[in-house]
Tab-separated table of C-alpha atoms and ligand atoms in Angstrom:
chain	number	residue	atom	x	y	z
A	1	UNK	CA	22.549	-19.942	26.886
A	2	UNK	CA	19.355	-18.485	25.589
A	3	UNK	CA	18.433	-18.482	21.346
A	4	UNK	CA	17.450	-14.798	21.093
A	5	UNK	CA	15.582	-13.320	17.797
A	6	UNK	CA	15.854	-15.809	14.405
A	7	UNK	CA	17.534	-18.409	17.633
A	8	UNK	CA	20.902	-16.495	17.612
A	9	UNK	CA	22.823	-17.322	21.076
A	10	UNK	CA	22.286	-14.344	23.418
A	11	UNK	CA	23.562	-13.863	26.918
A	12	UNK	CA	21.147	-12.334	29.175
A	13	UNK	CA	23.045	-10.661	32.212
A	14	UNK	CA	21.622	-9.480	35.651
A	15	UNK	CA	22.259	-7.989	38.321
A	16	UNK	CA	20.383	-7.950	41.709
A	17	UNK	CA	19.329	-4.436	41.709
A	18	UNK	CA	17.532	-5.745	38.275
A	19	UNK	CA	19.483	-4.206	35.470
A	20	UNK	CA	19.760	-6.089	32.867
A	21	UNK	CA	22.034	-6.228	29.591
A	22	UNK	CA	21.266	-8.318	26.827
A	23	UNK	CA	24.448	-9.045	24.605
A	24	UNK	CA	24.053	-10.897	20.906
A	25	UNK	CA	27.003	-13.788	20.518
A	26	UNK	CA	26.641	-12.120	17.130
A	27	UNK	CA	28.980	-8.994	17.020
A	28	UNK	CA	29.650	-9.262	21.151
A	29	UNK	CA	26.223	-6.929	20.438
A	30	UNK	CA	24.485	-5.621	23.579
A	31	UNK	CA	20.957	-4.909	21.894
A	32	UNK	CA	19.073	-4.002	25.461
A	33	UNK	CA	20.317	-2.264	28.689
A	34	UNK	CA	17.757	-1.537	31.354
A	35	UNK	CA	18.986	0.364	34.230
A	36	UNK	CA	17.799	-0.577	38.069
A	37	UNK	CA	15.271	2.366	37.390
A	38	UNK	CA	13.876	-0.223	34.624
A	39	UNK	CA	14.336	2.043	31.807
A	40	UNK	CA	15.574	1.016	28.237
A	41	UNK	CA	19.004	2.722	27.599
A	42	UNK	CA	20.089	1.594	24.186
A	43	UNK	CA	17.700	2.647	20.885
A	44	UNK	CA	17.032	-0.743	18.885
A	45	UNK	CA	15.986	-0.200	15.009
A	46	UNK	CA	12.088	-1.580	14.249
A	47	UNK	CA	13.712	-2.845	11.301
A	48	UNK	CA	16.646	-4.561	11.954
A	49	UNK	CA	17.513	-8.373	10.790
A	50	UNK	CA	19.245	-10.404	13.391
A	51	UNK	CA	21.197	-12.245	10.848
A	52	UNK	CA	24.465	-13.925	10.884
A	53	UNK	CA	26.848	-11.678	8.747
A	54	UNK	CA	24.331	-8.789	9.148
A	55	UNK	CA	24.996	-6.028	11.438
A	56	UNK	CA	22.253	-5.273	13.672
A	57	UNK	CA	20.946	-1.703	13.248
A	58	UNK	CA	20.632	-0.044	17.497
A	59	UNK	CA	22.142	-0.953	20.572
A	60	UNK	CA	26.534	-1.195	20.992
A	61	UNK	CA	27.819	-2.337	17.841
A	62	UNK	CA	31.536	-3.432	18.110
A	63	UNK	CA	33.690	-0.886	15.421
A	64	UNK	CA	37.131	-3.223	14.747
A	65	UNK	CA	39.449	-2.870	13.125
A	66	UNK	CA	37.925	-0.418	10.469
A	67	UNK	CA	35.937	3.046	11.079
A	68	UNK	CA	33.769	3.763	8.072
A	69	UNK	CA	34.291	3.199	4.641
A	70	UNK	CA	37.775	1.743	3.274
A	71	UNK	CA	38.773	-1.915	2.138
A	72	UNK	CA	36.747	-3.873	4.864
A	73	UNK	CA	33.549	-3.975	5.228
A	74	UNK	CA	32.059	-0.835	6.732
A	75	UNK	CA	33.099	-0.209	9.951
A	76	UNK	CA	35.095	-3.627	10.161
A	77	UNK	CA	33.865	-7.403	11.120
A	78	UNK	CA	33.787	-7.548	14.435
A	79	UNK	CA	29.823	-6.347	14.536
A	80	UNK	CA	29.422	-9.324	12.307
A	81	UNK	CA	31.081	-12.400	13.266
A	82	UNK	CA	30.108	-14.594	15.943
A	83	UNK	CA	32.126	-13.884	19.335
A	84	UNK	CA	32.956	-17.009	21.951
A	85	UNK	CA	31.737	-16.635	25.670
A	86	UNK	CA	34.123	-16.577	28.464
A	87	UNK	CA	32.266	-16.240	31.376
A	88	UNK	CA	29.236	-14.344	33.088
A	89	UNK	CA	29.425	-13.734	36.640
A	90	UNK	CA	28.320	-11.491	39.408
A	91	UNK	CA	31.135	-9.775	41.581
A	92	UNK	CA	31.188	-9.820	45.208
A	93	UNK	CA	32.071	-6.284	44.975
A	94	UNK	CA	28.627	-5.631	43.350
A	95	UNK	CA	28.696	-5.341	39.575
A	96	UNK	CA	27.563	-8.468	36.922
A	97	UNK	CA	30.462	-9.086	34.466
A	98	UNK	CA	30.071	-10.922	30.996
A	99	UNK	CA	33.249	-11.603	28.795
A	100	UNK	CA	33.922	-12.055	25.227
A	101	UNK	CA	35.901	-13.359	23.045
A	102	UNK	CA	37.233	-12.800	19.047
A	103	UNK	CA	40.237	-13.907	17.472
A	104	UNK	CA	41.323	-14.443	13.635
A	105	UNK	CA	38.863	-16.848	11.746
A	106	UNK	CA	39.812	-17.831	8.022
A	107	UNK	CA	37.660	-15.266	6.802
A	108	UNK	CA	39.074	-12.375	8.655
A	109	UNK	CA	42.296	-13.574	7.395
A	110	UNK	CA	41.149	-13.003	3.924
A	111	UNK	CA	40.307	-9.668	4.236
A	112	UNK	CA	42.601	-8.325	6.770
A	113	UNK	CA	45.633	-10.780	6.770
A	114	UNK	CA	46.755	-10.096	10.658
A	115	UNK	CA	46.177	-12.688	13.652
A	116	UNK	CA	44.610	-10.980	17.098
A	117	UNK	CA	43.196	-11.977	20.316
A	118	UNK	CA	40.166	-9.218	21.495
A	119	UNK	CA	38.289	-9.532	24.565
A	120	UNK	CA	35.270	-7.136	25.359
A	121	UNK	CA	33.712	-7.397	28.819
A	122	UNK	CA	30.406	-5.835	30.139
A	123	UNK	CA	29.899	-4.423	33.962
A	124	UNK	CA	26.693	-4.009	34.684
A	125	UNK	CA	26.136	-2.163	38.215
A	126	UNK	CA	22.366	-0.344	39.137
A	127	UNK	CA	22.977	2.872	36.743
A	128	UNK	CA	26.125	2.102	35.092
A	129	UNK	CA	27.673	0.271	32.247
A	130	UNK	CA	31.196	-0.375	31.218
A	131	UNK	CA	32.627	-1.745	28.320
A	132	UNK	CA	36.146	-2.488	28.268
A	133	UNK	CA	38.011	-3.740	25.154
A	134	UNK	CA	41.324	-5.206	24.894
A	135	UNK	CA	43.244	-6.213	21.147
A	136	UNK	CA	46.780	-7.996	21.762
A	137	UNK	CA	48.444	-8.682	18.392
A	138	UNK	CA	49.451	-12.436	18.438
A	139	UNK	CA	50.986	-12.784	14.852
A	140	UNK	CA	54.311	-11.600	13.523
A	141	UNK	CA	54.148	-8.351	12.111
A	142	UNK	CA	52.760	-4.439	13.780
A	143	UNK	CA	48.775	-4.241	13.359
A	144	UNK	CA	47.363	-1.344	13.037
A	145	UNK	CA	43.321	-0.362	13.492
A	146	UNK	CA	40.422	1.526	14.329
A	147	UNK	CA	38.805	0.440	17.334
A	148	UNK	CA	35.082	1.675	19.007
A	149	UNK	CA	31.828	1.364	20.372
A	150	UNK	CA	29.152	2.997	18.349
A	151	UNK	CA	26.486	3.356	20.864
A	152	UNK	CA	23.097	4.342	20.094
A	153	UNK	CA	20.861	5.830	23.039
A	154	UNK	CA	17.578	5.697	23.008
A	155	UNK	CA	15.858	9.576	23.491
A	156	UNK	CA	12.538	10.748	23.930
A	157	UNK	CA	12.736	13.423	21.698
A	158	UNK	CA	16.015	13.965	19.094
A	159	UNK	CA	14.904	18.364	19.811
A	160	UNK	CA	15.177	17.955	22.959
A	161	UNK	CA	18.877	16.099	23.113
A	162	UNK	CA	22.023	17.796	24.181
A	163	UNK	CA	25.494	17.042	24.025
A	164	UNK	CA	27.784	18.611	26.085
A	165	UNK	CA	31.369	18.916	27.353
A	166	UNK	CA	32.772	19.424	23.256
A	167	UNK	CA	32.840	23.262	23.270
A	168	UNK	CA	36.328	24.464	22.167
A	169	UNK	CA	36.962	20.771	20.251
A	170	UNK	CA	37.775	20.511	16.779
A	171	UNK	CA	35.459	18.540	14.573
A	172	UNK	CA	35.524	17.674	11.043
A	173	UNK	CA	32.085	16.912	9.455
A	174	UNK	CA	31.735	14.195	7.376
A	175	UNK	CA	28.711	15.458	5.301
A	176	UNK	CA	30.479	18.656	4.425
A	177	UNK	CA	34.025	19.178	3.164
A	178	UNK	CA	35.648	17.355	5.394
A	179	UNK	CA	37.671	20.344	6.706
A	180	UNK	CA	38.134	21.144	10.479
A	181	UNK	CA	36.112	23.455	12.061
A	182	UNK	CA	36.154	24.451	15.715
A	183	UNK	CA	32.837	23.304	17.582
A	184	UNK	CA	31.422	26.674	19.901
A	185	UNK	CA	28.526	25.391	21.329
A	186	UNK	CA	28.628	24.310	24.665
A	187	UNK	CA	25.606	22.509	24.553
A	188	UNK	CA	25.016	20.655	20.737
A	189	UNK	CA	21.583	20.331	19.585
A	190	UNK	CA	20.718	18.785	16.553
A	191	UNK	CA	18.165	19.404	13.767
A	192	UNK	CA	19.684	18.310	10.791
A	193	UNK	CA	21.690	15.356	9.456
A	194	UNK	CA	24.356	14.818	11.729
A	195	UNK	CA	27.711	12.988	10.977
A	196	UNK	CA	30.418	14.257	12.889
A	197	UNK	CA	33.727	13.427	14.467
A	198	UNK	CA	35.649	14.879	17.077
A	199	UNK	CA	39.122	13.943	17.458
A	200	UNK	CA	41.157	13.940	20.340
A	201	UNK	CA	38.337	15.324	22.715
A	202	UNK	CA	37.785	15.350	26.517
A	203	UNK	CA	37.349	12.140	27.857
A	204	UNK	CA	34.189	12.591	29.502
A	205	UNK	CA	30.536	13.876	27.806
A	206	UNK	CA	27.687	14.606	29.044
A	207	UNK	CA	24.553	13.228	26.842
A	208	UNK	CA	20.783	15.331	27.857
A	209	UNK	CA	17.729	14.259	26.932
A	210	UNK	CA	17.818	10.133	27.064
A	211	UNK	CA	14.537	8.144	27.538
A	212	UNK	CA	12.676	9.440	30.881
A	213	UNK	CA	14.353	12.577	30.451
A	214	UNK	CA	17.401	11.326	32.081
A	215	UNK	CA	21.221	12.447	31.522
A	216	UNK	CA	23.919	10.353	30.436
A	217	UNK	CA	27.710	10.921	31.460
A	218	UNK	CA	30.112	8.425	28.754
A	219	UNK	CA	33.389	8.853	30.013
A	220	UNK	CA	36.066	7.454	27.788
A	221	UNK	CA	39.790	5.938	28.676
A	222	UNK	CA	42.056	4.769	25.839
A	223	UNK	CA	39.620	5.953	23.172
A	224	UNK	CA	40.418	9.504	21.371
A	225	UNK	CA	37.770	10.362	19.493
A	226	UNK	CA	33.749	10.825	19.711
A	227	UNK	CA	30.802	10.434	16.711
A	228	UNK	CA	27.955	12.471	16.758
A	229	UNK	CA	25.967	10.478	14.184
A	230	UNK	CA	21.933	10.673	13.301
A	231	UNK	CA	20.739	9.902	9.973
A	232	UNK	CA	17.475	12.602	10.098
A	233	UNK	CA	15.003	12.466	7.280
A	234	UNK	CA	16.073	11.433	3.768
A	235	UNK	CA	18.784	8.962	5.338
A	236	UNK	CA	16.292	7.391	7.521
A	237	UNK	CA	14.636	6.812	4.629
A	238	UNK	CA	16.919	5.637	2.562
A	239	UNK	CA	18.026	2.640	5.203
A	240	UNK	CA	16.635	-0.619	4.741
A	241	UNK	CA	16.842	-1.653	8.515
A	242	UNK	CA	16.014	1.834	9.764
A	243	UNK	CA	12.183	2.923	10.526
A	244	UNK	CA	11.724	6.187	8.699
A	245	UNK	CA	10.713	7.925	11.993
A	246	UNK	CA	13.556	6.295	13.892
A	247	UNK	CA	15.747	9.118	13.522
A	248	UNK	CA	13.804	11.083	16.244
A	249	UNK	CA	14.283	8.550	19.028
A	250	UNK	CA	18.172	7.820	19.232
A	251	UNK	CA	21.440	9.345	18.729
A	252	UNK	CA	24.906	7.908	18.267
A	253	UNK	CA	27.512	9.302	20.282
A	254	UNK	CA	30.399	6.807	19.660
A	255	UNK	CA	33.683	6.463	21.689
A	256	UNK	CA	36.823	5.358	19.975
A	257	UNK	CA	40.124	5.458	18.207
A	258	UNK	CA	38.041	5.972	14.987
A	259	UNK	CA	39.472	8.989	13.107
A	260	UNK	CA	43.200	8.365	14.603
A	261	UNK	CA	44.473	4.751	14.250
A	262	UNK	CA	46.012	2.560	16.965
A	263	UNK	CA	49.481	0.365	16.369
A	264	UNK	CA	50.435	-2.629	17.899
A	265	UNK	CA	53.632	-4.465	17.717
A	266	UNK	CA	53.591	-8.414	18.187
A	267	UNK	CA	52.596	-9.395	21.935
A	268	UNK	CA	51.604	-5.881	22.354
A	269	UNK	CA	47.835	-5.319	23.866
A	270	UNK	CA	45.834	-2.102	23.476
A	271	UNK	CA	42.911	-1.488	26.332
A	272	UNK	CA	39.949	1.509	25.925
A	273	UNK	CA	36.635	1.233	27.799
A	274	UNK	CA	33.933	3.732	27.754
A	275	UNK	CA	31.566	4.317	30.977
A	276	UNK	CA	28.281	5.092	30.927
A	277	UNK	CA	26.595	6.338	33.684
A	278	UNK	CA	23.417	7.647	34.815
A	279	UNK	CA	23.000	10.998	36.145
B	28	BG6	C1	28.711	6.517	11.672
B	28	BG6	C2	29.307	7.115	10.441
B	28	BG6	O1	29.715	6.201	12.566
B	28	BG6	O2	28.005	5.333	11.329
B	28	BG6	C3	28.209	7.381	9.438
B	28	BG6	O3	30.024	8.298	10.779
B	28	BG6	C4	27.452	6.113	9.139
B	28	BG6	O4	28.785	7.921	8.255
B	28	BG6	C5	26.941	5.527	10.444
B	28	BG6	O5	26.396	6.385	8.248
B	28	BG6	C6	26.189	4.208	10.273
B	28	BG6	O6	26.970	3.265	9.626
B	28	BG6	P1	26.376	1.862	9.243
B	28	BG6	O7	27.437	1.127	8.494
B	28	BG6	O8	26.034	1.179	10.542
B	28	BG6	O9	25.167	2.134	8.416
């Protein structure tokens, strides 16, 4: 396996058509995803630490089994604990697989007192990506989480990104009073601070406006909810492991069970993916 940044193990994955995907063991984090067109996907913070514990700032950080604030650490551990590696392989039927592996450590127990088995897995194909995650409760009692992929894409331009394929959704932003409001744009722009979630959307999106100018469709499956999340000005600023200008090259738009939770009784598995694809 290669040592990536500050020698943390990394799995580089390829596939003939010469995408590549490069996934951190740290947080089951894909930091880079070039398409067969050779074009950078995924926005990567010029300030982020690759440390153990740390979670790195860009690419598809792992949300489990917390969304946000509350008695975990933000948005959960999974982005920062070290994963296992099942295998890496590339399909006969054409797409390059990689599979991880999380379970209970001593000092998840601590803080969330529940034992779990979770598998993510990667499929790379020319101008796709899909990342599939599985949780399967292996301890006594019901668990109960947030689960998600909070995917930041890497755009040319934040004015000139749209987000469509939400019009008619409810939303509740999380920088006003929380209430729910009724989204009626059919394409979303965005100009200011934007922290958003929509629950129980459409399952597929269509992101305009990625690097190159391209369009990205994120279809969803066993996920409920979608984050529209960019920090803008002051926020930017205020991050340690954010670039103060950073704010105007990537957006979040995160898949997930995030607002609603998911429950699992014992030997129960849950399974959500989001795709991404080119268009
Ligand atoms: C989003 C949240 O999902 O993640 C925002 O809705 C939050 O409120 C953002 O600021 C980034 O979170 P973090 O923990 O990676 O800084």
């Amino acid at each position: 396996m290669k040592r990536g940044i500050n020698d943390l193990p990394c799995i580089e994955l390829r596939h003939p058509s010469g995408a590549q995907l490069d996934i951190y063991l740290h947080g089951a984090h894909a930091v880079s995803w070039r398409s067969a067109d050779g074009r950078q996907n995924l926005f990567m913070s010029s300030k982020t630490d690759f440390k153990p514990g740390i979670p790195i700032r860009g690419g598809i950080p792992v949300v489990f089994p917390q969304f946000g604030d509350g008695p975990l650490p933000k948005h959960g551990f999974a982005r920062v604990t070290g994963w296992d590696l099942l295998d890496t392989r590339v399909h006969e039927s054409g797409y390059a697989e990689a599979r991880l592996r999380l379970h209970e450590t001593s000092r998840s127990l601590e803080v969330w007192p529940h034992k779990f088995s979770m598998e993510i897995s990667f499929c790379l194909k020319p101008q796709a990506l899909e990342v599939a995650l599985e949780v399967t409760n292996t301890g006594e009692g019901d668990i109960n989480f947030n689960i998600g992929l909070h995917t930041y894409f890497l755009v040319d331009d934040i004015a000139k990104v749209m987000v469509s394929g939400l019009a008619g959704a409810k939303f509740i932003d999380f920088l006003d009073s929380r209430q729910e409001e009724t989204e009626r744009r059919e394409k979303i722009t965005i100009d200011r601070e934007t922290d958003r979630v929509y629950p129980d959307t459409p399952d597929r999106v269509l992101l305009r406006g990625i690097a190159g100018g391209r369009g990205m469709a994120i279809e969803k499956y066993g996920m409920r909810d979608i984050v529209i999340w960019n920090p803008w000005i002051e926020k930017s600023r205020r991050m340690e492991d954010f670039g103060d200008l950073d704010y105007l090259t990537m957006v979040c738009v995160e898949t997930g069970n995030l607002r609603g939770r998911v429950t699992l009784e014992p030997d129960a598995t849950h399974k959500s993916s989001t795709k991404f694809t080119l268009v």
